[in-house]
Tab-separated table of C-alpha atoms and ligand atoms in Angstrom:
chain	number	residue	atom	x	y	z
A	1	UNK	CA	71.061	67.762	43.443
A	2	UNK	CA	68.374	66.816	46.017
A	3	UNK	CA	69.084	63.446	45.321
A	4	UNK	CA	72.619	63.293	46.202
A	5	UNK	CA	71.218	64.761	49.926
A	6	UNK	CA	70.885	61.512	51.517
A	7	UNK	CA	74.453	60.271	50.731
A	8	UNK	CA	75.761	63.629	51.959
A	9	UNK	CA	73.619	63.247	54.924
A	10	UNK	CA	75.030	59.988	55.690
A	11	UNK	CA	78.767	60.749	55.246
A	12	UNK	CA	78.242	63.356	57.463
A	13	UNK	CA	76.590	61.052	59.948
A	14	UNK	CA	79.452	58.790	59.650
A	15	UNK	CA	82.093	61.424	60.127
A	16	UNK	CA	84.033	59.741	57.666
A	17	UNK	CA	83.713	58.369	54.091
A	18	UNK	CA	83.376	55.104	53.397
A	19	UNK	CA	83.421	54.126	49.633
A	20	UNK	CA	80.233	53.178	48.085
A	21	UNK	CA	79.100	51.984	44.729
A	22	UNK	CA	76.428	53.443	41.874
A	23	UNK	CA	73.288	52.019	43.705
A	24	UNK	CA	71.245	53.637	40.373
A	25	UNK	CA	73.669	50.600	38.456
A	26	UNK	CA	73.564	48.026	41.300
A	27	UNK	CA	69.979	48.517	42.142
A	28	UNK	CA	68.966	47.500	38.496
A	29	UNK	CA	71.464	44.282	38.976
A	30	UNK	CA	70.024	42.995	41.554
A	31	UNK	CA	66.754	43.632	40.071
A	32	UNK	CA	67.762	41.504	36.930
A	33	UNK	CA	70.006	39.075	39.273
A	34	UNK	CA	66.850	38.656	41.593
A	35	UNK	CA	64.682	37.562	38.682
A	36	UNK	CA	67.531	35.143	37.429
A	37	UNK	CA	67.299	33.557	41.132
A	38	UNK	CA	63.818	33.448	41.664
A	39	UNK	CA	63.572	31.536	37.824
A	40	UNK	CA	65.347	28.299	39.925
A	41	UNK	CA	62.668	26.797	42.036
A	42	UNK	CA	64.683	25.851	45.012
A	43	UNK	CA	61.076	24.443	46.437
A	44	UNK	CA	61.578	23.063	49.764
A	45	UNK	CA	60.783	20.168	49.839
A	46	UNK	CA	62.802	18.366	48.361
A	47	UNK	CA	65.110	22.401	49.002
A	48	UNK	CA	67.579	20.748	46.135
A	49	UNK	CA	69.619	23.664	46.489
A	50	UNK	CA	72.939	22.833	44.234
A	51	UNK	CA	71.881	24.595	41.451
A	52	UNK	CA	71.089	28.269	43.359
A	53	UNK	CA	74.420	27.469	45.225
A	54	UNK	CA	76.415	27.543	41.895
A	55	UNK	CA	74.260	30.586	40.803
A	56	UNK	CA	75.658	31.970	43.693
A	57	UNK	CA	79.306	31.085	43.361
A	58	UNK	CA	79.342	31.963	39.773
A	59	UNK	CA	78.162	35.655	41.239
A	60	UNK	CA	80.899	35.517	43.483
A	61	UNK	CA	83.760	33.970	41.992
A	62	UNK	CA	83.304	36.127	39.093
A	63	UNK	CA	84.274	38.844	41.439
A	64	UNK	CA	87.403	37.095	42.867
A	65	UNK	CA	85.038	36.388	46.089
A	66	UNK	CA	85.920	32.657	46.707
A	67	UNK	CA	83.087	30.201	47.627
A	68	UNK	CA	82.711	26.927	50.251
A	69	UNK	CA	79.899	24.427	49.080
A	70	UNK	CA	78.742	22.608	52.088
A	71	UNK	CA	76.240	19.747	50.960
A	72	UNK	CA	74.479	18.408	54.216
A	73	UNK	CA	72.366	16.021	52.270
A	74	UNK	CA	72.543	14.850	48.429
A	75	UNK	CA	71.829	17.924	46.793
A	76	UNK	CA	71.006	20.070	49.779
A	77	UNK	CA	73.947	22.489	49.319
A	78	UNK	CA	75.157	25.255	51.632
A	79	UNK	CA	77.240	28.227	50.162
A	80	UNK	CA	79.765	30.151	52.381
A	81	UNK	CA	81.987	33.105	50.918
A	82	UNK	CA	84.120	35.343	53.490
A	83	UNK	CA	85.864	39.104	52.931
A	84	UNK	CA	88.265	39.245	55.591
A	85	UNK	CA	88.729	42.206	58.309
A	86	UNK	CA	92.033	43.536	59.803
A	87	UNK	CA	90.950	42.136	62.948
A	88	UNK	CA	89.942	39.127	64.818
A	89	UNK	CA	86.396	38.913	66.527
A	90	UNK	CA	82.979	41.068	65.904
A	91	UNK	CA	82.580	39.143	62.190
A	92	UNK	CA	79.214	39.692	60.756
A	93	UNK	CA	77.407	37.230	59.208
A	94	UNK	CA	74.956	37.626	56.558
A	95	UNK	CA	72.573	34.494	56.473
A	96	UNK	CA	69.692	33.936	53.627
A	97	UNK	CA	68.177	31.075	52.823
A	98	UNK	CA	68.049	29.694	49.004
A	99	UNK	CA	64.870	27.441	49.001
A	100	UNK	CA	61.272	28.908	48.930
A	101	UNK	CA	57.924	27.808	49.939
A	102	UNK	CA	56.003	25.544	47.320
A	103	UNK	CA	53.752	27.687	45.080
A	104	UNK	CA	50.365	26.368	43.582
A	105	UNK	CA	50.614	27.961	39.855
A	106	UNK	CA	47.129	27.697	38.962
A	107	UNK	CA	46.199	30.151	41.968
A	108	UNK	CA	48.891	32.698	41.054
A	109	UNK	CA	48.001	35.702	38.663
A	110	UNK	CA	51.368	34.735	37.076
A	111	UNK	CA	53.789	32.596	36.444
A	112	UNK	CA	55.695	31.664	40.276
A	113	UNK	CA	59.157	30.981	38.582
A	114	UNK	CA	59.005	33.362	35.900
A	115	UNK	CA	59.986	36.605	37.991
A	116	UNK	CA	57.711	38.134	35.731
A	117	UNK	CA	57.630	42.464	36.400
A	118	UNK	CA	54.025	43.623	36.390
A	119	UNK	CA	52.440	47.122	37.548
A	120	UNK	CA	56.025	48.075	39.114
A	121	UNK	CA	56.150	44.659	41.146
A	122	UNK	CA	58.388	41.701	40.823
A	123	UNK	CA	55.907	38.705	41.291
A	124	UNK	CA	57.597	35.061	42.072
A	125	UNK	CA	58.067	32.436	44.585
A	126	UNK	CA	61.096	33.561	46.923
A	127	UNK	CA	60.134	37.657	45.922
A	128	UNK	CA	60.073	38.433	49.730
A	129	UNK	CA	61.023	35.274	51.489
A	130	UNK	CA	63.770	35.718	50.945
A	131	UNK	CA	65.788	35.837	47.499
A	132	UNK	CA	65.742	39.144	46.750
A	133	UNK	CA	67.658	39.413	50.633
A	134	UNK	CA	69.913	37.022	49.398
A	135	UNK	CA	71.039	39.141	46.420
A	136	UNK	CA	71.627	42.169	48.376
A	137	UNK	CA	73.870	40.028	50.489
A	138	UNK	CA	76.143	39.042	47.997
A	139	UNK	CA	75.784	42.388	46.277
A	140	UNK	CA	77.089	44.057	49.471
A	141	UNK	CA	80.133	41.757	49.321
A	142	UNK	CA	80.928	42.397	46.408
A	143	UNK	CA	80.588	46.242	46.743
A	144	UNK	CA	82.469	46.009	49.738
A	145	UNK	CA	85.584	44.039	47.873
A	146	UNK	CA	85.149	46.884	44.548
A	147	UNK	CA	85.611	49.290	46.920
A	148	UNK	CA	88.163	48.188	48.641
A	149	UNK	CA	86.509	49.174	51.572
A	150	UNK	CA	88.922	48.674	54.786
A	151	UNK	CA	87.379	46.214	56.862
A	152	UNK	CA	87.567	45.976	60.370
A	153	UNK	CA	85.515	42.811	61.068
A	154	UNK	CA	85.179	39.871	58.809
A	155	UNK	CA	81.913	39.906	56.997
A	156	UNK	CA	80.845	36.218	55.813
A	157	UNK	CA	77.570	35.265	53.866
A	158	UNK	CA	76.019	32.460	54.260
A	159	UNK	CA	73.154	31.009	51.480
A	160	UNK	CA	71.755	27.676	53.339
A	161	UNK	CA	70.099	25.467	51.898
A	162	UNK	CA	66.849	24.713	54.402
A	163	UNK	CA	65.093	27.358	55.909
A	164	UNK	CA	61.518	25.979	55.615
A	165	UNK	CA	61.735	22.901	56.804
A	166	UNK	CA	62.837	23.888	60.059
A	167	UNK	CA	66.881	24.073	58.663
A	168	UNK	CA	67.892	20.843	59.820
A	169	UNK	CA	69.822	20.689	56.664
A	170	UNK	CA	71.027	24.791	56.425
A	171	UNK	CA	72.224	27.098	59.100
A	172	UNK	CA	71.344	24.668	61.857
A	173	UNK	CA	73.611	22.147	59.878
A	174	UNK	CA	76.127	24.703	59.327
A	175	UNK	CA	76.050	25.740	63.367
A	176	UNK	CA	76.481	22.143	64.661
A	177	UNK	CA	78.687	20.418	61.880
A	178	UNK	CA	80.670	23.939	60.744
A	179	UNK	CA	80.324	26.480	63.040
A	180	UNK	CA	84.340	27.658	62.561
A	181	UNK	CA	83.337	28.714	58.970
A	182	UNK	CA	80.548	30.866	60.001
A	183	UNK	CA	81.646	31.862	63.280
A	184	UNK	CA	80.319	35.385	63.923
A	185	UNK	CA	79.559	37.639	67.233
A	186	UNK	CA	76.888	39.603	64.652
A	187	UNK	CA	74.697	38.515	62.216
A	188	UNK	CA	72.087	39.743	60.147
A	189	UNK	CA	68.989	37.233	58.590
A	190	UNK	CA	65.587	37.761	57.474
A	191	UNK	CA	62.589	38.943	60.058
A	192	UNK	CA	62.506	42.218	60.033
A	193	UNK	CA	60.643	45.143	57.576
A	194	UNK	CA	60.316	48.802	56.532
A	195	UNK	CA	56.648	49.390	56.697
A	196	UNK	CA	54.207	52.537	57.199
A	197	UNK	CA	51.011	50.548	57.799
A	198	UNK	CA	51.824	46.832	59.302
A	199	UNK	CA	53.321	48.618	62.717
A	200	UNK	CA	52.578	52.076	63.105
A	201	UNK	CA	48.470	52.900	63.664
A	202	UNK	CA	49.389	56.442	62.381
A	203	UNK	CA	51.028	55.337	58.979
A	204	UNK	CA	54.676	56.457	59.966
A	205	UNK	CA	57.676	54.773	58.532
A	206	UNK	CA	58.812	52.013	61.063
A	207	UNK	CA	61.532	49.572	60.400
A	208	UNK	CA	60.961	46.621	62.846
A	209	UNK	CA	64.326	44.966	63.196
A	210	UNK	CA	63.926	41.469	64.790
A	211	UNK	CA	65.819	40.788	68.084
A	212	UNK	CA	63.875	37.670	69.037
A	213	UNK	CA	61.120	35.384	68.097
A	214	UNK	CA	58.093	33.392	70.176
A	215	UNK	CA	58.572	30.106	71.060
A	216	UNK	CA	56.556	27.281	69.079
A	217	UNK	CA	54.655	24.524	71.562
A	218	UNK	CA	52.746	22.038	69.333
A	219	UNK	CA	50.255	20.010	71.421
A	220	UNK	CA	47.805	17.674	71.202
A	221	UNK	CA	44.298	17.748	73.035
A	222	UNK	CA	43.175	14.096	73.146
A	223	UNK	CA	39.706	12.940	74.821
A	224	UNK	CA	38.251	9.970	74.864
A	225	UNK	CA	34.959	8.615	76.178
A	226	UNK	CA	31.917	6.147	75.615
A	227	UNK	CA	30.300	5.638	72.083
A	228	UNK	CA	27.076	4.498	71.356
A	229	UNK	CA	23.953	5.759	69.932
A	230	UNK	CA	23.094	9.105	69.646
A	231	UNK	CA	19.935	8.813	70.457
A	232	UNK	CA	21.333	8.849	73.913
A	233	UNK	CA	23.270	10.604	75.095
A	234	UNK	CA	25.931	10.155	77.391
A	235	UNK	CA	27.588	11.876	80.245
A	236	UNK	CA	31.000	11.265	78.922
A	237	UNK	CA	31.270	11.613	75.450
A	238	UNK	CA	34.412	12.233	73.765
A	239	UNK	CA	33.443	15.848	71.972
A	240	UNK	CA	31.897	17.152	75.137
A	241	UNK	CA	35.400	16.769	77.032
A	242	UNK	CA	37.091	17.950	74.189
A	243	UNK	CA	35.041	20.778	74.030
A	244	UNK	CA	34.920	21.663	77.964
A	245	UNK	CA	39.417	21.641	77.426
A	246	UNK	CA	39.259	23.668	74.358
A	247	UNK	CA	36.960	26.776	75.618
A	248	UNK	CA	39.290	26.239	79.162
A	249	UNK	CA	42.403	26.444	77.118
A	250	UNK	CA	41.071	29.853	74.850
A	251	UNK	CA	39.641	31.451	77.919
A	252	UNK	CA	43.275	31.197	79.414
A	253	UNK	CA	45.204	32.323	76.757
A	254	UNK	CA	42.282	35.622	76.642
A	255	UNK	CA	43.272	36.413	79.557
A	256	UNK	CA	46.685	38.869	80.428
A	257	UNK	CA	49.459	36.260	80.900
A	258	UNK	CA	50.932	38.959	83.057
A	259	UNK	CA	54.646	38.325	81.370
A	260	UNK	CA	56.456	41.678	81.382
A	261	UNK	CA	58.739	42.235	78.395
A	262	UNK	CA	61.322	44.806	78.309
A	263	UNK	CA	61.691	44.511	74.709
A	264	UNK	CA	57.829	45.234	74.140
A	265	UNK	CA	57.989	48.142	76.449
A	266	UNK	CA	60.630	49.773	74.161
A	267	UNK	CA	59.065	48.735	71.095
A	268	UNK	CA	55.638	50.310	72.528
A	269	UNK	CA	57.952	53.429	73.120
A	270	UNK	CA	59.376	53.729	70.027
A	271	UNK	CA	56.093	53.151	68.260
A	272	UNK	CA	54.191	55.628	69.260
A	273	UNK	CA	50.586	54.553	68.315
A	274	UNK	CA	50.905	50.704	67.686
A	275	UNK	CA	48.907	49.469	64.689
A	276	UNK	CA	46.069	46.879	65.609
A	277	UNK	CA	46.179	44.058	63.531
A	278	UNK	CA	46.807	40.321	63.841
A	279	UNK	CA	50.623	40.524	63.374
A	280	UNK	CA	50.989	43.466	66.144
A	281	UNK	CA	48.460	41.566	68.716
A	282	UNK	CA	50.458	38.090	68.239
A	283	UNK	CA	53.878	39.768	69.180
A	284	UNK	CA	52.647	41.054	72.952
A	285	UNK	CA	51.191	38.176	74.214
A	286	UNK	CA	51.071	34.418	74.474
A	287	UNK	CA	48.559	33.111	71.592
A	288	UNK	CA	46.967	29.620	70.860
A	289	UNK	CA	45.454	28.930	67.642
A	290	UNK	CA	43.156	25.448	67.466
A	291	UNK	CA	44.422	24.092	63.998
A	292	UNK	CA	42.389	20.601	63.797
A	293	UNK	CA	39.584	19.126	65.153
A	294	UNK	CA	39.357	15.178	64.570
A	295	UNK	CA	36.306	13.389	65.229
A	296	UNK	CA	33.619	11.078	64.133
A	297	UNK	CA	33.372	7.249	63.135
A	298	UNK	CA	33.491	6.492	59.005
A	299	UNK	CA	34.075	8.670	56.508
A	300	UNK	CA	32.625	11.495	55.992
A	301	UNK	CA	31.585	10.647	59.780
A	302	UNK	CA	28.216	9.162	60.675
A	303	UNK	CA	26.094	11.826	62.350
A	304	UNK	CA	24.414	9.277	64.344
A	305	UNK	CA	27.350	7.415	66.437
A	306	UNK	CA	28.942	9.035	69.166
A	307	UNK	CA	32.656	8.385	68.570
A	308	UNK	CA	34.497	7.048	71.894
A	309	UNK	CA	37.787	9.526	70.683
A	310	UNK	CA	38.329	13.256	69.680
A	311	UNK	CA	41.482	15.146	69.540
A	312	UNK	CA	42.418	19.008	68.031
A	313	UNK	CA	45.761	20.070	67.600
A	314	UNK	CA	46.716	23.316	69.335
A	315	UNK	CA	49.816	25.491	67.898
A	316	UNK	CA	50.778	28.002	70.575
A	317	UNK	CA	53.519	30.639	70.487
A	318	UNK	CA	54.864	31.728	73.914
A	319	UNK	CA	56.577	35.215	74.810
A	320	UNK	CA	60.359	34.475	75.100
A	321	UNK	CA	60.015	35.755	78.117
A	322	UNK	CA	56.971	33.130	78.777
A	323	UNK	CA	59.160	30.339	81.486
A	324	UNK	CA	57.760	26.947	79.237
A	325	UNK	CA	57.478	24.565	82.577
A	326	UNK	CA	55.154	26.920	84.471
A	327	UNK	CA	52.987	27.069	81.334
A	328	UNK	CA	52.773	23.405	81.055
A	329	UNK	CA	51.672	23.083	84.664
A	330	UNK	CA	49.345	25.714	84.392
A	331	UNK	CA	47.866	23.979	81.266
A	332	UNK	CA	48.169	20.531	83.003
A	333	UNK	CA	46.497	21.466	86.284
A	334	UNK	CA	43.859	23.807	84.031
A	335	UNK	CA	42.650	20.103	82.536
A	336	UNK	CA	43.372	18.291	85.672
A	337	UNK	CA	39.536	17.393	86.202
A	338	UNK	CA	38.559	16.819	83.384
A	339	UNK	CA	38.187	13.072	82.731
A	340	UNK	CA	39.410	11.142	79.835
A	341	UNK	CA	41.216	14.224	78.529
A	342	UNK	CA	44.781	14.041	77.781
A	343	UNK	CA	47.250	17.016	76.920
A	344	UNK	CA	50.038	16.343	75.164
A	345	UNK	CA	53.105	18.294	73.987
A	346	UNK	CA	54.491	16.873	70.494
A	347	UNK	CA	57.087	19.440	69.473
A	348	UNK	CA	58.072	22.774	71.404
A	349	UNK	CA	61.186	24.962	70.745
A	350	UNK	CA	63.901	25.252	72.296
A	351	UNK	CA	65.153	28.258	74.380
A	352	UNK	CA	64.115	31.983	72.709
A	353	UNK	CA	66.862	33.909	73.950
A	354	UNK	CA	66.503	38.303	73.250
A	355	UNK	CA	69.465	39.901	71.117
A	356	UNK	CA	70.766	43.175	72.954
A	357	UNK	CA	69.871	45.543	70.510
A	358	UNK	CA	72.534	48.351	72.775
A	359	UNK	CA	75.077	47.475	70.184
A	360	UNK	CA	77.343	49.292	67.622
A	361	UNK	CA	75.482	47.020	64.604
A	362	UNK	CA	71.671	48.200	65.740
A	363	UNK	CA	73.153	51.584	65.684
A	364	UNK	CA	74.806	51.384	61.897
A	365	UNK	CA	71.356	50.261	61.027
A	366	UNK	CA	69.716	53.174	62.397
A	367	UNK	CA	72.103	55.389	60.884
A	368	UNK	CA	71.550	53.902	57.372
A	369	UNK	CA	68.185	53.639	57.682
A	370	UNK	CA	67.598	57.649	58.260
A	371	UNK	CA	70.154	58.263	55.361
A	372	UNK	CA	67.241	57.436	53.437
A	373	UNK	CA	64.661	58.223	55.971
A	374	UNK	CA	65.280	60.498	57.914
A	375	UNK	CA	61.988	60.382	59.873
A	376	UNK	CA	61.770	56.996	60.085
A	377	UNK	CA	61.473	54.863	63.153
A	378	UNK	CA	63.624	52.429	63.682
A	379	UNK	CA	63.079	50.066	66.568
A	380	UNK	CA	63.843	46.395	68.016
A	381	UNK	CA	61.102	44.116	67.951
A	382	UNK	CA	59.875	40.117	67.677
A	383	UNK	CA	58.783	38.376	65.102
A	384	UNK	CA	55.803	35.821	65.783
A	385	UNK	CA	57.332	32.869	63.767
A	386	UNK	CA	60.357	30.935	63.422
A	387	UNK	CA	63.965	32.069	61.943
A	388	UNK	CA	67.130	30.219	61.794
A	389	UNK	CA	68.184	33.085	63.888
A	390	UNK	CA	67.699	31.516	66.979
A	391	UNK	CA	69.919	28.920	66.906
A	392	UNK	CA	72.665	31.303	66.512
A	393	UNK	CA	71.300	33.027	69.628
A	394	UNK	CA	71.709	30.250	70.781
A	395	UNK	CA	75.345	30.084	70.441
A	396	UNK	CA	75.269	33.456	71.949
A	397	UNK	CA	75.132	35.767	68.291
A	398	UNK	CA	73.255	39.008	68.518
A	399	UNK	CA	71.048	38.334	65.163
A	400	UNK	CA	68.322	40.890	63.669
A	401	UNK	CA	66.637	39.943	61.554
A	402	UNK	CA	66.295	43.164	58.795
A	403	UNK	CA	64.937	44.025	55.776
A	404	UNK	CA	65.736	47.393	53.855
A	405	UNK	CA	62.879	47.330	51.766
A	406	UNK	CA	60.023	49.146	52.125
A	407	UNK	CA	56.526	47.277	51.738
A	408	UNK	CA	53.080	47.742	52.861
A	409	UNK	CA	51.326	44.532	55.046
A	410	UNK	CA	49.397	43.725	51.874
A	411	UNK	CA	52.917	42.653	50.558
A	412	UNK	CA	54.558	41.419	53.354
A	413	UNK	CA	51.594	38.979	53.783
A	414	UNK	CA	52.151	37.750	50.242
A	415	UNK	CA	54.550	35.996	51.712
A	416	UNK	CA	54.000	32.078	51.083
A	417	UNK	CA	50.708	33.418	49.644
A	418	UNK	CA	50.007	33.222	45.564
A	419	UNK	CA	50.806	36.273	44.838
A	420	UNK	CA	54.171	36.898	46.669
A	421	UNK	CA	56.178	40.261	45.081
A	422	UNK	CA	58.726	43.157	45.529
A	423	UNK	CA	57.991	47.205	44.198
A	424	UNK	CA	60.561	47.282	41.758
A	425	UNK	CA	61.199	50.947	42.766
A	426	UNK	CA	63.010	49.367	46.059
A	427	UNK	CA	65.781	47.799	44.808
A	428	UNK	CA	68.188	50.482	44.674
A	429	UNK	CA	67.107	51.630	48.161
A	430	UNK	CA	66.700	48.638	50.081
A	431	UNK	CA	70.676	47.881	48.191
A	432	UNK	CA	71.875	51.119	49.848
A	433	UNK	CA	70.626	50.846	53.086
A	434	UNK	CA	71.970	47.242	52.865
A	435	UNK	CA	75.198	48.220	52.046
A	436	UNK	CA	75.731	51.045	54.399
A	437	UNK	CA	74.766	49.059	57.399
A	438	UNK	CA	77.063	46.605	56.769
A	439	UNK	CA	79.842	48.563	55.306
A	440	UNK	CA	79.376	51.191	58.760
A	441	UNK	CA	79.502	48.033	60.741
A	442	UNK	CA	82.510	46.663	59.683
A	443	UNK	CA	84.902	49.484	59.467
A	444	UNK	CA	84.340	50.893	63.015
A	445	UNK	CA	86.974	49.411	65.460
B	1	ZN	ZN1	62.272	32.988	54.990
């Protein structure tokens, strides 16, 4: 009886009921449909993505849910499938991506393509990032359709093909060549996490749902100076200069760069007790991290030649509140006397705009979410890295990034690591909060 509580608790939250499925059934599909994905290595590169695409549409189709292949680039293929609402406007979209993140097999306890299950965990390439997402996507359409649930709102999936390459050949492909077939005021994509130890510093349940992401500046420190012997030295040698712009550069970005965020302030509220760890440090503040150092003449380089060129490469991730020009000039005019040194920018992103998180769809999520938590905190927050979700903010979409499951930081930073996995025990949980978000969403006027 006690476990029937939550869905009680949540029809009564919802005032009304809305059909739902056996998530004890579906939870242990999408456990054996997630391992049946994750067994196609959709590797990016070369993200050859026609073969999860007709994994997908078989799913689909065999479930009268009719599919789109869009193929942006020989065998980069993009899946969309659409239930339709009674009205026009507020369509949700859910976006995953099909390819993974290379995986080096000889560092991985197991087999990366073999979804193999081992002490309660489902280990494989694509395990988080972000398969087993994918599957309770199409899952919740297809719930949705068995149910005849009575839509409101269209709710369209979208499986792209190119996530991590930047998805030049995925949603970003889909957004500037296709946008009528995924055309959505709402959308929901990957970002965001139930955890009890990555957020909170007092081991409470917080979902972070993703409302925004940091902007990426890549830049290059270049010096250059007078080589010769090094047994003499010389007042302008390329390392020194190098050296005096990187400890300038890290002794800026030490200090408070004073940007308020809003979004921070409620996060901070929400969270009472922030966890301190690398994750929850790089989402309040603007952050550099020095990722080469070149140097040196010959190979490995001679100890006794002072080269006449250095250069590092610098990968910093701005606020989105951070204004990018004023930055620059502050970095330019921070370098400005130091000779020989040049600073250049060689890829930055483009405009981070915040999803309002005031909206009907943040508050079905917060509703599901404490069907099955009920002391969980659920709050808005950024993610430090990049998501095809901006480019649909872009195009003015509120996106959140979400994820139902529930992991600890230890799993959520297997992610792209050699050991990336799932607790099988959160299938049919992370399904049901899945499918009540989106099936609250869409039936409310
Ligand atoms: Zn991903």
């Amino acid at each position: 009886m006690f476990k029937a509580w939550p869905a009680f608790f949540f029809l009564a939250l919802c005032g009304s009921a809305i059909a739902e499925p056996d998530f004890k059934t579906l939870g242990q599909k999408a456990l054996s449909l997630s391992q049946e994905y994750i067994r196609i290595p959709s590797v990016n590169p070369p993200a050859q993505t026609a073969q999860t695409a007709a994994f997908m549409k078989k799913l689909l189709e065999s479930e009268g849910i009719e599919c789109k292949l869009f193929e942006s680039s020989p065998g980069q293929v993009n899946l969309v499938a659409r239930l339709r609402g009674k009205n026009p406007g507020k369509q949700l979209l859910m976006l995953n991506h099909m390819d993974v993140v290379p995986a080096d097999a000889s560092r991985w306890p197991v087999d990366p393509f073999a979804a193999q299950i081992k002490d309660g965990m489902l280990y494989g390439r694509g395990a988080i990032d972000m398969k087993t997402t994918g599957i309770f996507q199409a899952l919740t359409l297809i719930a949705l359709k068995k149910e005849k649930v009575a839509l409101q709102h269209d709710v369209i999936l979208l499986c792209s093909a190119d996530e991590e390459s930047g998805g030049d050949q995925g949603a970003q492909w889909m957004i500037a060549q296709h946008w009528p077939e995924i055309e959505c005021e709402y959308a929901l994509d990957e970002g965001g996490f139930g955890t009890r130890d990555l957020l909170s510093g007092k081991g409470e349940l917080v979902f972070g749902v993703s409302v925004a992401e940091k902007k990426i500046v890549w830049a290059k420190l270049i010096a250059e100076g007078t080589s010769g012997h090094a047994s003499q030295p010389v007042p302008d040698n390329a390392n020194d200069r190098l050296r005096e712009g990187l400890n300038r550069l890290s002794q800026m970005m030490q200090k408070d760069s004073g940007v308020k965020s809003r979004l921070i302030e409620d996060f901070q509220k929400r969270v009472n007790g922030m966890a301190d760890n690398k994750f929850t440090r790089a989402i309040q503040r603007d952050t550099l991290s020095i990722t080469s150092l070149r140097s040196g003449v010959g190979d490995p380089p001679k100890v006794n030649v002072i080269p006449s060129k250095a250069e590092a490469t610098l990968d910093f991730r701005l606020m989105p509140e951070t204004d990018l020009p004023a930055f620059l000039k502050r970095v330019q005019a921070l370098l400005a006397d130091i000779p020989g040194l040049k600073f250049e920018v060689t890829h930055s992103t483009d405009p981070t705009p915040v999803s309002d998180y005031r909206t009907g769809l943040f508050a079905s999520i917060e509703k599901a979410v404490h069907s099955e938590y009920q002391q969980a905190v659920v709050t808005p927050y950024l993610v430090p890295f990049g998501t095809d979700s901006n480019g649909l903010r872009q195009k003015g979409v509120r996106a959140y990034g979400l994820g139902t499951a529930v992991v600890d930081a230890s799993i959520i930073a297997s992610m792209h690591s050699d050991a990336e996995r799932m607790p099988v025990d959160q299938f049919e949980p992370a399904l049901r909060i899945y499918y009540r978000v989106v099936a609250d969403y869409a039936t409310a006027p």
